[in-house]
N, CA, C, O and CB atoms as a CASP TS submission, in Angstrom:
PFRMAT TS
TARGET T0000
AUTHOR 0000-0000-0000
METHOD Language model
MODEL 1
PARENT N/A
ATOM      1  N   MET     1     102.765  81.618  87.236  1.00  0.00           N
ATOM      2  CA  MET     1     102.896  80.105  88.156  1.00  0.00           C
ATOM      3  C   MET     1     102.222  79.859  89.115  1.00  0.00           C
ATOM      4  O   MET     1     101.784  80.800  89.777  1.00  0.00           O
ATOM      5  CB  MET     1     104.049  79.813  88.773  1.00  0.00           C
ATOM      6  N   ASN     2     101.923  78.455  89.497  1.00  0.00           N
ATOM      7  CA  ASN     2     100.997  78.154  90.698  1.00  0.00           C
ATOM      8  C   ASN     2     101.663  77.996  91.634  1.00  0.00           C
ATOM      9  O   ASN     2     102.857  77.911  91.345  1.00  0.00           O
ATOM     10  CB  ASN     2     100.166  77.097  90.671  1.00  0.00           C
ATOM     11  N   ILE     3     101.350  77.881  93.079  1.00  0.00           N
ATOM     12  CA  ILE     3     102.059  78.041  94.387  1.00  0.00           C
ATOM     13  C   ILE     3     102.581  76.897  94.610  1.00  0.00           C
ATOM     14  O   ILE     3     103.509  76.965  95.416  1.00  0.00           O
ATOM     15  CB  ILE     3     101.288  78.444  95.530  1.00  0.00           C
ATOM     16  N   ARG     4     102.336  75.754  94.177  1.00  0.00           N
ATOM     17  CA  ARG     4     102.796  74.445  94.377  1.00  0.00           C
ATOM     18  C   ARG     4     104.424  74.540  93.693  1.00  0.00           C
ATOM     19  O   ARG     4     105.420  74.234  94.348  1.00  0.00           O
ATOM     20  CB  ARG     4     101.666  73.277  93.594  1.00  0.00           C
ATOM     21  N   LEU     5     104.467  74.995  92.341  1.00  0.00           N
ATOM     22  CA  LEU     5     105.627  74.924  91.851  1.00  0.00           C
ATOM     23  C   LEU     5     106.692  76.233  92.046  1.00  0.00           C
ATOM     24  O   LEU     5     107.854  76.243  91.640  1.00  0.00           O
ATOM     25  CB  LEU     5     105.344  74.613  90.538  1.00  0.00           C
ATOM     26  N   ARG     6     106.120  77.156  92.652  1.00  0.00           N
ATOM     27  CA  ARG     6     106.823  78.346  93.488  1.00  0.00           C
ATOM     28  C   ARG     6     107.262  77.625  94.361  1.00  0.00           C
ATOM     29  O   ARG     6     108.488  77.513  94.360  1.00  0.00           O
ATOM     30  CB  ARG     6     106.028  79.556  94.091  1.00  0.00           C
ATOM     31  N   VAL     7     106.464  76.841  95.460  1.00  0.00           N
ATOM     32  CA  VAL     7     107.067  76.533  96.620  1.00  0.00           C
ATOM     33  C   VAL     7     108.214  75.208  96.365  1.00  0.00           C
ATOM     34  O   VAL     7     109.121  75.003  97.172  1.00  0.00           O
ATOM     35  CB  VAL     7     105.848  76.211  97.677  1.00  0.00           C
ATOM     36  N   LYS     8     108.026  74.421  95.209  1.00  0.00           N
ATOM     37  CA  LYS     8     109.018  73.829  94.975  1.00  0.00           C
ATOM     38  C   LYS     8     109.937  74.564  94.420  1.00  0.00           C
ATOM     39  O   LYS     8     110.902  74.559  95.184  1.00  0.00           O
ATOM     40  CB  LYS     8     108.792  72.900  94.402  1.00  0.00           C
ATOM     41  N   ASN     9     110.181  75.272  93.381  1.00  0.00           N
ATOM     42  CA  ASN     9     111.274  76.123  93.010  1.00  0.00           C
ATOM     43  C   ASN     9     112.364  76.828  94.320  1.00  0.00           C
ATOM     44  O   ASN     9     113.591  76.908  94.384  1.00  0.00           O
ATOM     45  CB  ASN     9     110.504  77.296  92.183  1.00  0.00           C
ATOM     46  N   LEU    10     111.272  77.261  95.262  1.00  0.00           N
ATOM     47  CA  LEU    10     111.887  78.188  96.548  1.00  0.00           C
ATOM     48  C   LEU    10     113.043  76.945  97.394  1.00  0.00           C
ATOM     49  O   LEU    10     114.200  77.110  97.781  1.00  0.00           O
ATOM     50  CB  LEU    10     110.223  78.822  97.891  1.00  0.00           C
ATOM     51  N   ILE    11     112.187  75.769  97.451  1.00  0.00           N
ATOM     52  CA  ILE    11     112.831  74.727  98.088  1.00  0.00           C
ATOM     53  C   ILE    11     114.160  74.333  97.465  1.00  0.00           C
ATOM     54  O   ILE    11     115.130  74.288  98.222  1.00  0.00           O
ATOM     55  CB  ILE    11     111.954  73.622  98.128  1.00  0.00           C
ATOM     56  N   GLU    12     114.317  74.058  96.252  1.00  0.00           N
ATOM     57  CA  GLU    12     115.202  73.355  95.222  1.00  0.00           C
ATOM     58  C   GLU    12     116.225  74.655  95.492  1.00  0.00           C
ATOM     59  O   GLU    12     117.404  74.339  95.653  1.00  0.00           O
ATOM     60  CB  GLU    12     114.482  73.007  93.400  1.00  0.00           C
ATOM     61  N   ARG    13     115.951  75.881  95.550  1.00  0.00           N
ATOM     62  CA  ARG    13     116.774  76.975  95.410  1.00  0.00           C
ATOM     63  C   ARG    13     117.767  77.237  96.640  1.00  0.00           C
ATOM     64  O   ARG    13     118.971  77.480  96.569  1.00  0.00           O
ATOM     65  CB  ARG    13     115.899  78.126  95.172  1.00  0.00           C
ATOM     66  N   CYS    14     116.954  77.125  97.806  1.00  0.00           N
ATOM     67  CA  CYS    14     117.343  77.245  99.254  1.00  0.00           C
ATOM     68  C   CYS    14     118.065  75.840  99.962  1.00  0.00           C
ATOM     69  O   CYS    14     118.745  75.749 100.984  1.00  0.00           O
ATOM     70  CB  CYS    14     115.938  77.623 100.063  1.00  0.00           C
ATOM     71  N   GLY    15     117.652  74.857  99.038  1.00  0.00           N
ATOM     72  CA  GLY    15     118.101  73.604  99.267  1.00  0.00           C
ATOM     73  C   GLY    15     117.962  72.979 100.818  1.00  0.00           C
ATOM     74  O   GLY    15     118.843  72.333 101.386  1.00  0.00           O
ATOM     75  N   THR    16     116.536  73.353 101.413  1.00  0.00           N
ATOM     76  CA  THR    16     116.195  72.898 102.453  1.00  0.00           C
ATOM     77  C   THR    16     114.730  73.250 102.464  1.00  0.00           C
ATOM     78  O   THR    16     114.292  74.148 101.746  1.00  0.00           O
ATOM     79  CB  THR    16     117.010  73.335 103.496  1.00  0.00           C
ATOM     80  N   ARG    17     113.810  72.395 103.448  1.00  0.00           N
ATOM     81  CA  ARG    17     112.520  72.782 103.356  1.00  0.00           C
ATOM     82  C   ARG    17     112.289  73.693 104.717  1.00  0.00           C
ATOM     83  O   ARG    17     111.295  74.414 104.797  1.00  0.00           O
ATOM     84  CB  ARG    17     111.556  71.474 103.202  1.00  0.00           C
ATOM     85  N   ASN    18     113.227  73.622 105.743  1.00  0.00           N
ATOM     86  CA  ASN    18     112.895  74.439 107.125  1.00  0.00           C
ATOM     87  C   ASN    18     112.784  75.942 106.737  1.00  0.00           C
ATOM     88  O   ASN    18     113.641  76.531 106.078  1.00  0.00           O
ATOM     89  CB  ASN    18     114.163  74.256 108.358  1.00  0.00           C
ATOM     90  N   ILE    19     111.742  76.452 107.172  1.00  0.00           N
ATOM     91  CA  ILE    19     111.384  77.746 106.879  1.00  0.00           C
ATOM     92  C   ILE    19     112.354  78.674 107.337  1.00  0.00           C
ATOM     93  O   ILE    19     112.730  79.569 106.580  1.00  0.00           O
ATOM     94  CB  ILE    19     110.152  78.050 107.389  1.00  0.00           C
ATOM     95  N   PHE    20     112.869  78.550 108.658  1.00  0.00           N
ATOM     96  CA  PHE    20     113.793  79.569 109.119  1.00  0.00           C
ATOM     97  C   PHE    20     115.288  79.481 108.433  1.00  0.00           C
ATOM     98  O   PHE    20     116.069  80.419 108.591  1.00  0.00           O
ATOM     99  CB  PHE    20     113.893  79.424 110.687  1.00  0.00           C
ATOM    100  N   LYS    21     115.640  78.376 107.703  1.00  0.00           N
ATOM    101  CA  LYS    21     116.688  78.498 106.849  1.00  0.00           C
ATOM    102  C   LYS    21     116.544  79.103 105.468  1.00  0.00           C
ATOM    103  O   LYS    21     117.469  79.597 104.825  1.00  0.00           O
ATOM    104  CB  LYS    21     117.157  77.325 106.731  1.00  0.00           C
ATOM    105  N   ILE    22     115.334  79.014 105.101  1.00  0.00           N
ATOM    106  CA  ILE    22     115.076  79.628 103.736  1.00  0.00           C
ATOM    107  C   ILE    22     114.987  81.101 104.231  1.00  0.00           C
ATOM    108  O   ILE    22     115.839  81.851 103.755  1.00  0.00           O
ATOM    109  CB  ILE    22     113.629  79.036 102.883  1.00  0.00           C
ATOM    110  N   CYS    23     114.340  81.493 104.868  1.00  0.00           N
ATOM    111  CA  CYS    23     114.390  82.975 105.484  1.00  0.00           C
ATOM    112  C   CYS    23     115.760  83.700 105.486  1.00  0.00           C
ATOM    113  O   CYS    23     116.150  84.686 104.860  1.00  0.00           O
ATOM    114  CB  CYS    23     113.935  82.934 106.994  1.00  0.00           C
ATOM    115  N   LYS    24     116.448  82.785 106.518  1.00  0.00           N
ATOM    116  CA  LYS    24     118.038  83.349 106.041  1.00  0.00           C
ATOM    117  C   LYS    24     118.812  83.481 104.772  1.00  0.00           C
ATOM    118  O   LYS    24     119.492  84.450 104.435  1.00  0.00           O
ATOM    119  CB  LYS    24     118.904  82.637 106.589  1.00  0.00           C
ATOM    120  N   LYS    25     118.565  82.099 103.954  1.00  0.00           N
ATOM    121  CA  LYS    25     118.931  82.178 102.658  1.00  0.00           C
ATOM    122  C   LYS    25     118.659  83.705 101.954  1.00  0.00           C
ATOM    123  O   LYS    25     119.488  84.355 101.317  1.00  0.00           O
ATOM    124  CB  LYS    25     118.164  81.042 101.964  1.00  0.00           C
ATOM    125  N   LEU    26     117.445  84.032 102.216  1.00  0.00           N
ATOM    126  CA  LEU    26     116.580  84.887 101.342  1.00  0.00           C
ATOM    127  C   LEU    26     117.146  86.298 101.871  1.00  0.00           C
ATOM    128  O   LEU    26     116.913  87.364 101.300  1.00  0.00           O
ATOM    129  CB  LEU    26     114.800  84.631 101.553  1.00  0.00           C
ATOM    130  N   ASN    27     117.961  86.156 103.097  1.00  0.00           N
ATOM    131  CA  ASN    27     118.151  87.392 103.894  1.00  0.00           C
ATOM    132  C   ASN    27     117.110  88.053 104.427  1.00  0.00           C
ATOM    133  O   ASN    27     117.135  89.260 104.666  1.00  0.00           O
ATOM    134  CB  ASN    27     118.744  88.280 103.236  1.00  0.00           C
ATOM    135  N   ILE    28     116.074  87.252 104.656  1.00  0.00           N
ATOM    136  CA  ILE    28     114.719  87.776 105.684  1.00  0.00           C
ATOM    137  C   ILE    28     114.913  87.598 107.173  1.00  0.00           C
ATOM    138  O   ILE    28     114.931  86.560 107.835  1.00  0.00           O
ATOM    139  CB  ILE    28     113.284  86.878 105.382  1.00  0.00           C
ATOM    140  N   GLU    29     115.048  88.799 107.525  1.00  0.00           N
ATOM    141  CA  GLU    29     115.696  88.723 109.300  1.00  0.00           C
ATOM    142  C   GLU    29     113.811  88.341 109.732  1.00  0.00           C
ATOM    143  O   GLU    29     112.820  88.956 109.337  1.00  0.00           O
ATOM    144  CB  GLU    29     116.707  91.000 110.302  1.00  0.00           C
ATOM    145  N   VAL    30     113.886  87.040 110.718  1.00  0.00           N
ATOM    146  CA  VAL    30     112.600  86.937 111.337  1.00  0.00           C
ATOM    147  C   VAL    30     112.642  87.627 112.828  1.00  0.00           C
ATOM    148  O   VAL    30     113.528  87.273 113.606  1.00  0.00           O
ATOM    149  CB  VAL    30     112.185  85.372 111.397  1.00  0.00           C
ATOM    150  N   VAL    31     111.795  88.494 113.172  1.00  0.00           N
ATOM    151  CA  VAL    31     111.691  88.988 114.628  1.00  0.00           C
ATOM    152  C   VAL    31     110.616  88.767 115.252  1.00  0.00           C
ATOM    153  O   VAL    31     109.609  88.951 114.567  1.00  0.00           O
ATOM    154  CB  VAL    31     111.845  90.261 114.795  1.00  0.00           C
ATOM    155  N   PHE    32     110.410  88.365 116.536  1.00  0.00           N
ATOM    156  CA  PHE    32     109.161  88.178 117.355  1.00  0.00           C
ATOM    157  C   PHE    32     109.139  89.418 118.450  1.00  0.00           C
ATOM    158  O   PHE    32     110.036  89.812 119.195  1.00  0.00           O
ATOM    159  CB  PHE    32     109.176  86.615 118.134  1.00  0.00           C
ATOM    160  N   MET    33     107.604  89.953 118.250  1.00  0.00           N
ATOM    161  CA  MET    33     107.570  91.095 119.177  1.00  0.00           C
ATOM    162  C   MET    33     105.894  90.777 119.227  1.00  0.00           C
ATOM    163  O   MET    33     105.199  90.005 118.567  1.00  0.00           O
ATOM    164  CB  MET    33     108.252  92.820 118.555  1.00  0.00           C
ATOM    165  N   GLU    34     105.571  91.752 120.338  1.00  0.00           N
ATOM    166  CA  GLU    34     104.051  91.706 120.845  1.00  0.00           C
ATOM    167  C   GLU    34     103.404  92.430 119.710  1.00  0.00           C
ATOM    168  O   GLU    34     103.779  93.525 119.291  1.00  0.00           O
ATOM    169  CB  GLU    34     103.722  92.487 122.406  1.00  0.00           C
ATOM    170  N   LEU    35     102.265  91.637 119.181  1.00  0.00           N
ATOM    171  CA  LEU    35     101.644  92.254 117.807  1.00  0.00           C
ATOM    172  C   LEU    35     100.179  92.279 118.101  1.00  0.00           C
ATOM    173  O   LEU    35      99.523  92.397 117.066  1.00  0.00           O
ATOM    174  CB  LEU    35     101.958  91.312 116.349  1.00  0.00           C
ATOM    175  N   GLY    36      99.289  92.187 119.455  1.00  0.00           N
ATOM    176  CA  GLY    36      98.330  91.989 119.685  1.00  0.00           C
ATOM    177  C   GLY    36      97.623  90.896 119.014  1.00  0.00           C
ATOM    178  O   GLY    36      97.971  89.732 119.213  1.00  0.00           O
ATOM    179  N   ASN    37      96.543  91.226 118.143  1.00  0.00           N
ATOM    180  CA  ASN    37      95.753  90.442 117.313  1.00  0.00           C
ATOM    181  C   ASN    37      96.491  89.969 115.743  1.00  0.00           C
ATOM    182  O   ASN    37      96.065  89.046 115.048  1.00  0.00           O
ATOM    183  CB  ASN    37      94.418  91.332 117.136  1.00  0.00           C
ATOM    184  N   ILE    38      97.455  90.679 115.468  1.00  0.00           N
ATOM    185  CA  ILE    38      98.032  90.508 114.299  1.00  0.00           C
ATOM    186  C   ILE    38      99.121  89.485 114.315  1.00  0.00           C
ATOM    187  O   ILE    38     100.178  89.866 114.818  1.00  0.00           O
ATOM    188  CB  ILE    38      98.469  91.711 113.861  1.00  0.00           C
ATOM    189  N   LYS    39      99.068  88.227 113.851  1.00  0.00           N
ATOM    190  CA  LYS    39      99.919  86.975 113.792  1.00  0.00           C
ATOM    191  C   LYS    39     101.274  87.370 113.185  1.00  0.00           C
ATOM    192  O   LYS    39     102.268  86.889 113.729  1.00  0.00           O
ATOM    193  CB  LYS    39      99.213  85.797 112.902  1.00  0.00           C
ATOM    194  N   GLY    40     101.459  88.256 112.033  1.00  0.00           N
ATOM    195  CA  GLY    40     102.716  88.718 111.909  1.00  0.00           C
ATOM    196  C   GLY    40     102.666  89.653 110.232  1.00  0.00           C
ATOM    197  O   GLY    40     101.689  89.795 109.497  1.00  0.00           O
ATOM    198  N   PHE    41     103.728  90.034 110.085  1.00  0.00           N
ATOM    199  CA  PHE    41     103.630  90.594 108.568  1.00  0.00           C
ATOM    200  C   PHE    41     105.273  90.740 108.197  1.00  0.00           C
ATOM    201  O   PHE    41     106.181  90.636 109.022  1.00  0.00           O
ATOM    202  CB  PHE    41     102.676  92.307 108.452  1.00  0.00           C
ATOM    203  N   TYR    42     105.419  90.988 106.863  1.00  0.00           N
ATOM    204  CA  TYR    42     106.591  90.994 106.290  1.00  0.00           C
ATOM    205  C   TYR    42     106.649  92.771 106.025  1.00  0.00           C
ATOM    206  O   TYR    42     105.629  93.461 106.018  1.00  0.00           O
ATOM    207  CB  TYR    42     106.633  89.875 104.894  1.00  0.00           C
ATOM    208  N   ASN    43     107.687  93.178 105.870  1.00  0.00           N
ATOM    209  CA  ASN    43     108.370  94.278 105.716  1.00  0.00           C
ATOM    210  C   ASN    43     109.521  94.458 104.935  1.00  0.00           C
ATOM    211  O   ASN    43     110.292  93.502 104.854  1.00  0.00           O
ATOM    212  CB  ASN    43     108.621  94.598 106.718  1.00  0.00           C
ATOM    213  N   SER    44     109.806  95.579 104.297  1.00  0.00           N
ATOM    214  CA  SER    44     110.997  95.908 103.355  1.00  0.00           C
ATOM    215  C   SER    44     111.201  97.544 103.601  1.00  0.00           C
ATOM    216  O   SER    44     110.349  98.371 103.275  1.00  0.00           O
ATOM    217  CB  SER    44     110.617  95.493 101.591  1.00  0.00           C
ATOM    218  N   ALA    45     112.321  97.833 104.155  1.00  0.00           N
ATOM    219  CA  ALA    45     112.702  98.948 104.499  1.00  0.00           C
ATOM    220  C   ALA    45     113.960  99.416 104.302  1.00  0.00           C
ATOM    221  O   ALA    45     114.771  99.086 105.167  1.00  0.00           O
ATOM    222  CB  ALA    45     112.460  99.033 105.515  1.00  0.00           C
ATOM    223  N   VAL    46     114.457 100.271 103.170  1.00  0.00           N
ATOM    224  CA  VAL    46     115.716 100.654 102.800  1.00  0.00           C
ATOM    225  C   VAL    46     116.680  99.515 102.516  1.00  0.00           C
ATOM    226  O   VAL    46     117.895  99.573 102.706  1.00  0.00           O
ATOM    227  CB  VAL    46     116.219 101.487 103.794  1.00  0.00           C
ATOM    228  N   GLY    47     116.000  98.459 102.034  1.00  0.00           N
ATOM    229  CA  GLY    47     116.925  97.049 101.669  1.00  0.00           C
ATOM    230  C   GLY    47     116.828  96.049 102.911  1.00  0.00           C
ATOM    231  O   GLY    47     117.255  94.896 102.852  1.00  0.00           O
ATOM    232  N   ASN    48     116.287  96.546 103.925  1.00  0.00           N
ATOM    233  CA  ASN    48     116.207  95.616 105.066  1.00  0.00           C
ATOM    234  C   ASN    48     114.809  94.492 105.105  1.00  0.00           C
ATOM    235  O   ASN    48     113.663  94.933 105.188  1.00  0.00           O
ATOM    236  CB  ASN    48     116.191  96.623 106.399  1.00  0.00           C
ATOM    237  N   LYS    49     115.008  93.505 105.056  1.00  0.00           N
ATOM    238  CA  LYS    49     113.735  92.791 104.445  1.00  0.00           C
ATOM    239  C   LYS    49     113.507  92.181 106.002  1.00  0.00           C
ATOM    240  O   LYS    49     114.502  91.856 106.651  1.00  0.00           O
ATOM    241  CB  LYS    49     114.001  91.479 102.898  1.00  0.00           C
ATOM    242  N   PHE    50     112.247  92.049 106.534  1.00  0.00           N
ATOM    243  CA  PHE    50     112.127  91.181 107.864  1.00  0.00           C
ATOM    244  C   PHE    50     110.531  90.754 107.813  1.00  0.00           C
ATOM    245  O   PHE    50     109.723  91.277 107.046  1.00  0.00           O
ATOM    246  CB  PHE    50     112.564  92.159 109.424  1.00  0.00           C
ATOM    247  N   ILE    51     110.262  89.850 108.637  1.00  0.00           N
ATOM    248  CA  ILE    51     109.115  89.171 109.161  1.00  0.00           C
ATOM    249  C   ILE    51     109.016  89.345 110.389  1.00  0.00           C
ATOM    250  O   ILE    51     109.852  88.903 111.177  1.00  0.00           O
ATOM    251  CB  ILE    51     109.055  87.902 108.950  1.00  0.00           C
ATOM    252  N   ALA    52     107.918  90.053 110.760  1.00  0.00           N
ATOM    253  CA  ALA    52     107.603  90.069 112.417  1.00  0.00           C
ATOM    254  C   ALA    52     106.625  89.221 112.625  1.00  0.00           C
ATOM    255  O   ALA    52     105.662  89.222 111.858  1.00  0.00           O
ATOM    256  CB  ALA    52     107.134  91.442 113.081  1.00  0.00           C
ATOM    257  N   ILE    53     106.699  88.292 113.767  1.00  0.00           N
ATOM    258  CA  ILE    53     105.855  87.383 114.092  1.00  0.00           C
ATOM    259  C   ILE    53     105.614  87.535 115.889  1.00  0.00           C
ATOM    260  O   ILE    53     106.417  87.725 116.802  1.00  0.00           O
ATOM    261  CB  ILE    53     106.487  85.948 113.507  1.00  0.00           C
ATOM    262  N   ASN    54     104.073  87.344 115.861  1.00  0.00           N
ATOM    263  CA  ASN    54     103.366  87.586 117.006  1.00  0.00           C
ATOM    264  C   ASN    54     104.057  86.656 118.035  1.00  0.00           C
ATOM    265  O   ASN    54     104.043  85.458 117.751  1.00  0.00           O
ATOM    266  CB  ASN    54     101.824  87.341 116.814  1.00  0.00           C
ATOM    267  N   ASP    55     104.816  87.131 119.486  1.00  0.00           N
ATOM    268  CA  ASP    55     105.464  86.519 119.914  1.00  0.00           C
ATOM    269  C   ASP    55     104.613  85.314 121.110  1.00  0.00           C
ATOM    270  O   ASP    55     105.082  84.665 122.046  1.00  0.00           O
ATOM    271  CB  ASP    55     106.418  87.486 120.268  1.00  0.00           C
ATOM    272  N   LYS    56     103.445  85.391 120.647  1.00  0.00           N
ATOM    273  CA  LYS    56     102.153  84.665 121.346  1.00  0.00           C
ATOM    274  C   LYS    56     101.895  83.409 120.526  1.00  0.00           C
ATOM    275  O   LYS    56     101.144  82.562 121.011  1.00  0.00           O
ATOM    276  CB  LYS    56     100.701  85.656 121.350  1.00  0.00           C
ATOM    277  N   LEU    57     102.336  83.244 119.562  1.00  0.00           N
ATOM    278  CA  LEU    57     102.339  82.081 118.900  1.00  0.00           C
ATOM    279  C   LEU    57     102.432  80.698 119.420  1.00  0.00           C
ATOM    280  O   LEU    57     103.096  80.654 120.456  1.00  0.00           O
ATOM    281  CB  LEU    57     103.177  82.205 118.182  1.00  0.00           C
ATOM    282  N   THR    58     101.995  79.613 119.044  1.00  0.00           N
ATOM    283  CA  THR    58     102.855  78.175 119.009  1.00  0.00           C
ATOM    284  C   THR    58     103.685  78.234 118.030  1.00  0.00           C
ATOM    285  O   THR    58     103.716  79.055 117.114  1.00  0.00           O
ATOM    286  CB  THR    58     102.072  76.853 118.792  1.00  0.00           C
ATOM    287  N   GLU    59     104.505  77.162 118.274  1.00  0.00           N
ATOM    288  CA  GLU    59     105.622  76.874 117.300  1.00  0.00           C
ATOM    289  C   GLU    59     104.880  76.652 115.643  1.00  0.00           C
ATOM    290  O   GLU    59     105.127  77.266 114.604  1.00  0.00           O
ATOM    291  CB  GLU    59     106.506  75.329 117.912  1.00  0.00           C
ATOM    292  N   TRP    60     104.205  75.878 115.823  1.00  0.00           N
ATOM    293  CA  TRP    60     102.895  75.256 114.684  1.00  0.00           C
ATOM    294  C   TRP    60     102.635  76.777 114.085  1.00  0.00           C
ATOM    295  O   TRP    60     103.266  77.136 113.091  1.00  0.00           O
ATOM    296  CB  TRP    60     101.065  74.366 115.616  1.00  0.00           C
ATOM    297  N   GLU    61     101.824  77.524 114.630  1.00  0.00           N
ATOM    298  CA  GLU    61     101.407  78.790 113.942  1.00  0.00           C
ATOM    299  C   GLU    61     102.494  79.625 113.426  1.00  0.00           C
ATOM    300  O   GLU    61     102.265  80.254 112.393  1.00  0.00           O
ATOM    301  CB  GLU    61     100.628  79.619 114.835  1.00  0.00           C
ATOM    302  N   ILE    62     103.822  79.747 114.069  1.00  0.00           N
ATOM    303  CA  ILE    62     105.041  80.478 113.868  1.00  0.00           C
ATOM    304  C   ILE    62     105.205  79.903 112.262  1.00  0.00           C
ATOM    305  O   ILE    62     105.018  80.595 111.262  1.00  0.00           O
ATOM    306  CB  ILE    62     106.396  80.082 115.101  1.00  0.00           C
ATOM    307  N   LYS    63     105.561  78.609 112.272  1.00  0.00           N
ATOM    308  CA  LYS    63     105.688  77.882 110.805  1.00  0.00           C
ATOM    309  C   LYS    63     104.788  78.314 109.770  1.00  0.00           C
ATOM    310  O   LYS    63     105.183  78.614 108.644  1.00  0.00           O
ATOM    311  CB  LYS    63     105.439  76.389 110.881  1.00  0.00           C
ATOM    312  N   ILE    64     103.153  78.363 110.263  1.00  0.00           N
ATOM    313  CA  ILE    64     102.545  78.923 108.823  1.00  0.00           C
ATOM    314  C   ILE    64     102.176  80.107 108.796  1.00  0.00           C
ATOM    315  O   ILE    64     101.441  80.401 107.853  1.00  0.00           O
ATOM    316  CB  ILE    64     101.412  78.301 108.319  1.00  0.00           C
ATOM    317  N   VAL    65     102.529  81.188 109.772  1.00  0.00           N
ATOM    318  CA  VAL    65     102.809  82.577 109.338  1.00  0.00           C
ATOM    319  C   VAL    65     103.986  82.811 108.734  1.00  0.00           C
ATOM    320  O   VAL    65     103.935  83.590 107.783  1.00  0.00           O
ATOM    321  CB  VAL    65     102.760  83.439 110.334  1.00  0.00           C
ATOM    322  N   LEU    66     104.897  82.416 108.980  1.00  0.00           N
ATOM    323  CA  LEU    66     106.404  82.209 108.412  1.00  0.00           C
ATOM    324  C   LEU    66     106.110  82.013 106.550  1.00  0.00           C
ATOM    325  O   LEU    66     106.346  82.786 105.621  1.00  0.00           O
ATOM    326  CB  LEU    66     107.259  80.466 109.303  1.00  0.00           C
ATOM    327  N   ALA    67     105.672  81.009 106.574  1.00  0.00           N
ATOM    328  CA  ALA    67     105.190  80.413 105.119  1.00  0.00           C
ATOM    329  C   ALA    67     104.509  81.358 104.437  1.00  0.00           C
ATOM    330  O   ALA    67     104.998  81.716 103.366  1.00  0.00           O
ATOM    331  CB  ALA    67     104.245  79.179 105.164  1.00  0.00           C
ATOM    332  N   HIS    68     103.171  82.009 104.915  1.00  0.00           N
ATOM    333  CA  HIS    68     102.489  82.872 104.329  1.00  0.00           C
ATOM    334  C   HIS    68     102.994  83.849 103.914  1.00  0.00           C
ATOM    335  O   HIS    68     102.745  84.241 102.773  1.00  0.00           O
ATOM    336  CB  HIS    68     101.703  83.171 104.864  1.00  0.00           C
ATOM    337  N   GLU    69     103.976  84.606 104.873  1.00  0.00           N
ATOM    338  CA  GLU    69     104.635  85.683 104.516  1.00  0.00           C
ATOM    339  C   GLU    69     105.391  85.707 103.690  1.00  0.00           C
ATOM    340  O   GLU    69     105.609  86.684 102.974  1.00  0.00           O
ATOM    341  CB  GLU    69     105.114  86.122 105.226  1.00  0.00           C
ATOM    342  N   LEU    70     105.956  84.605 103.625  1.00  0.00           N
ATOM    343  CA  LEU    70     107.106  84.335 102.242  1.00  0.00           C
ATOM    344  C   LEU    70     106.239  84.451 101.039  1.00  0.00           C
ATOM    345  O   LEU    70     106.723  84.316  99.915  1.00  0.00           O
ATOM    346  CB  LEU    70     107.945  82.615 102.167  1.00  0.00           C
TER
END
């Protein structure tokens, strides 16, 4: 499946284009922390899914990193 179709399906399934709402509907916690040169990462431990975002990023960068990690 190509990326555009996957994104379209995700938007339809979650009923929104808002990246934060999509994460919430997918039970993925978004946390902000000091990460140095790392912009963000996804992790799943013991059934808890989260995306860590560098707290120094701009609002635009945050959205890009969240979309990438999804």
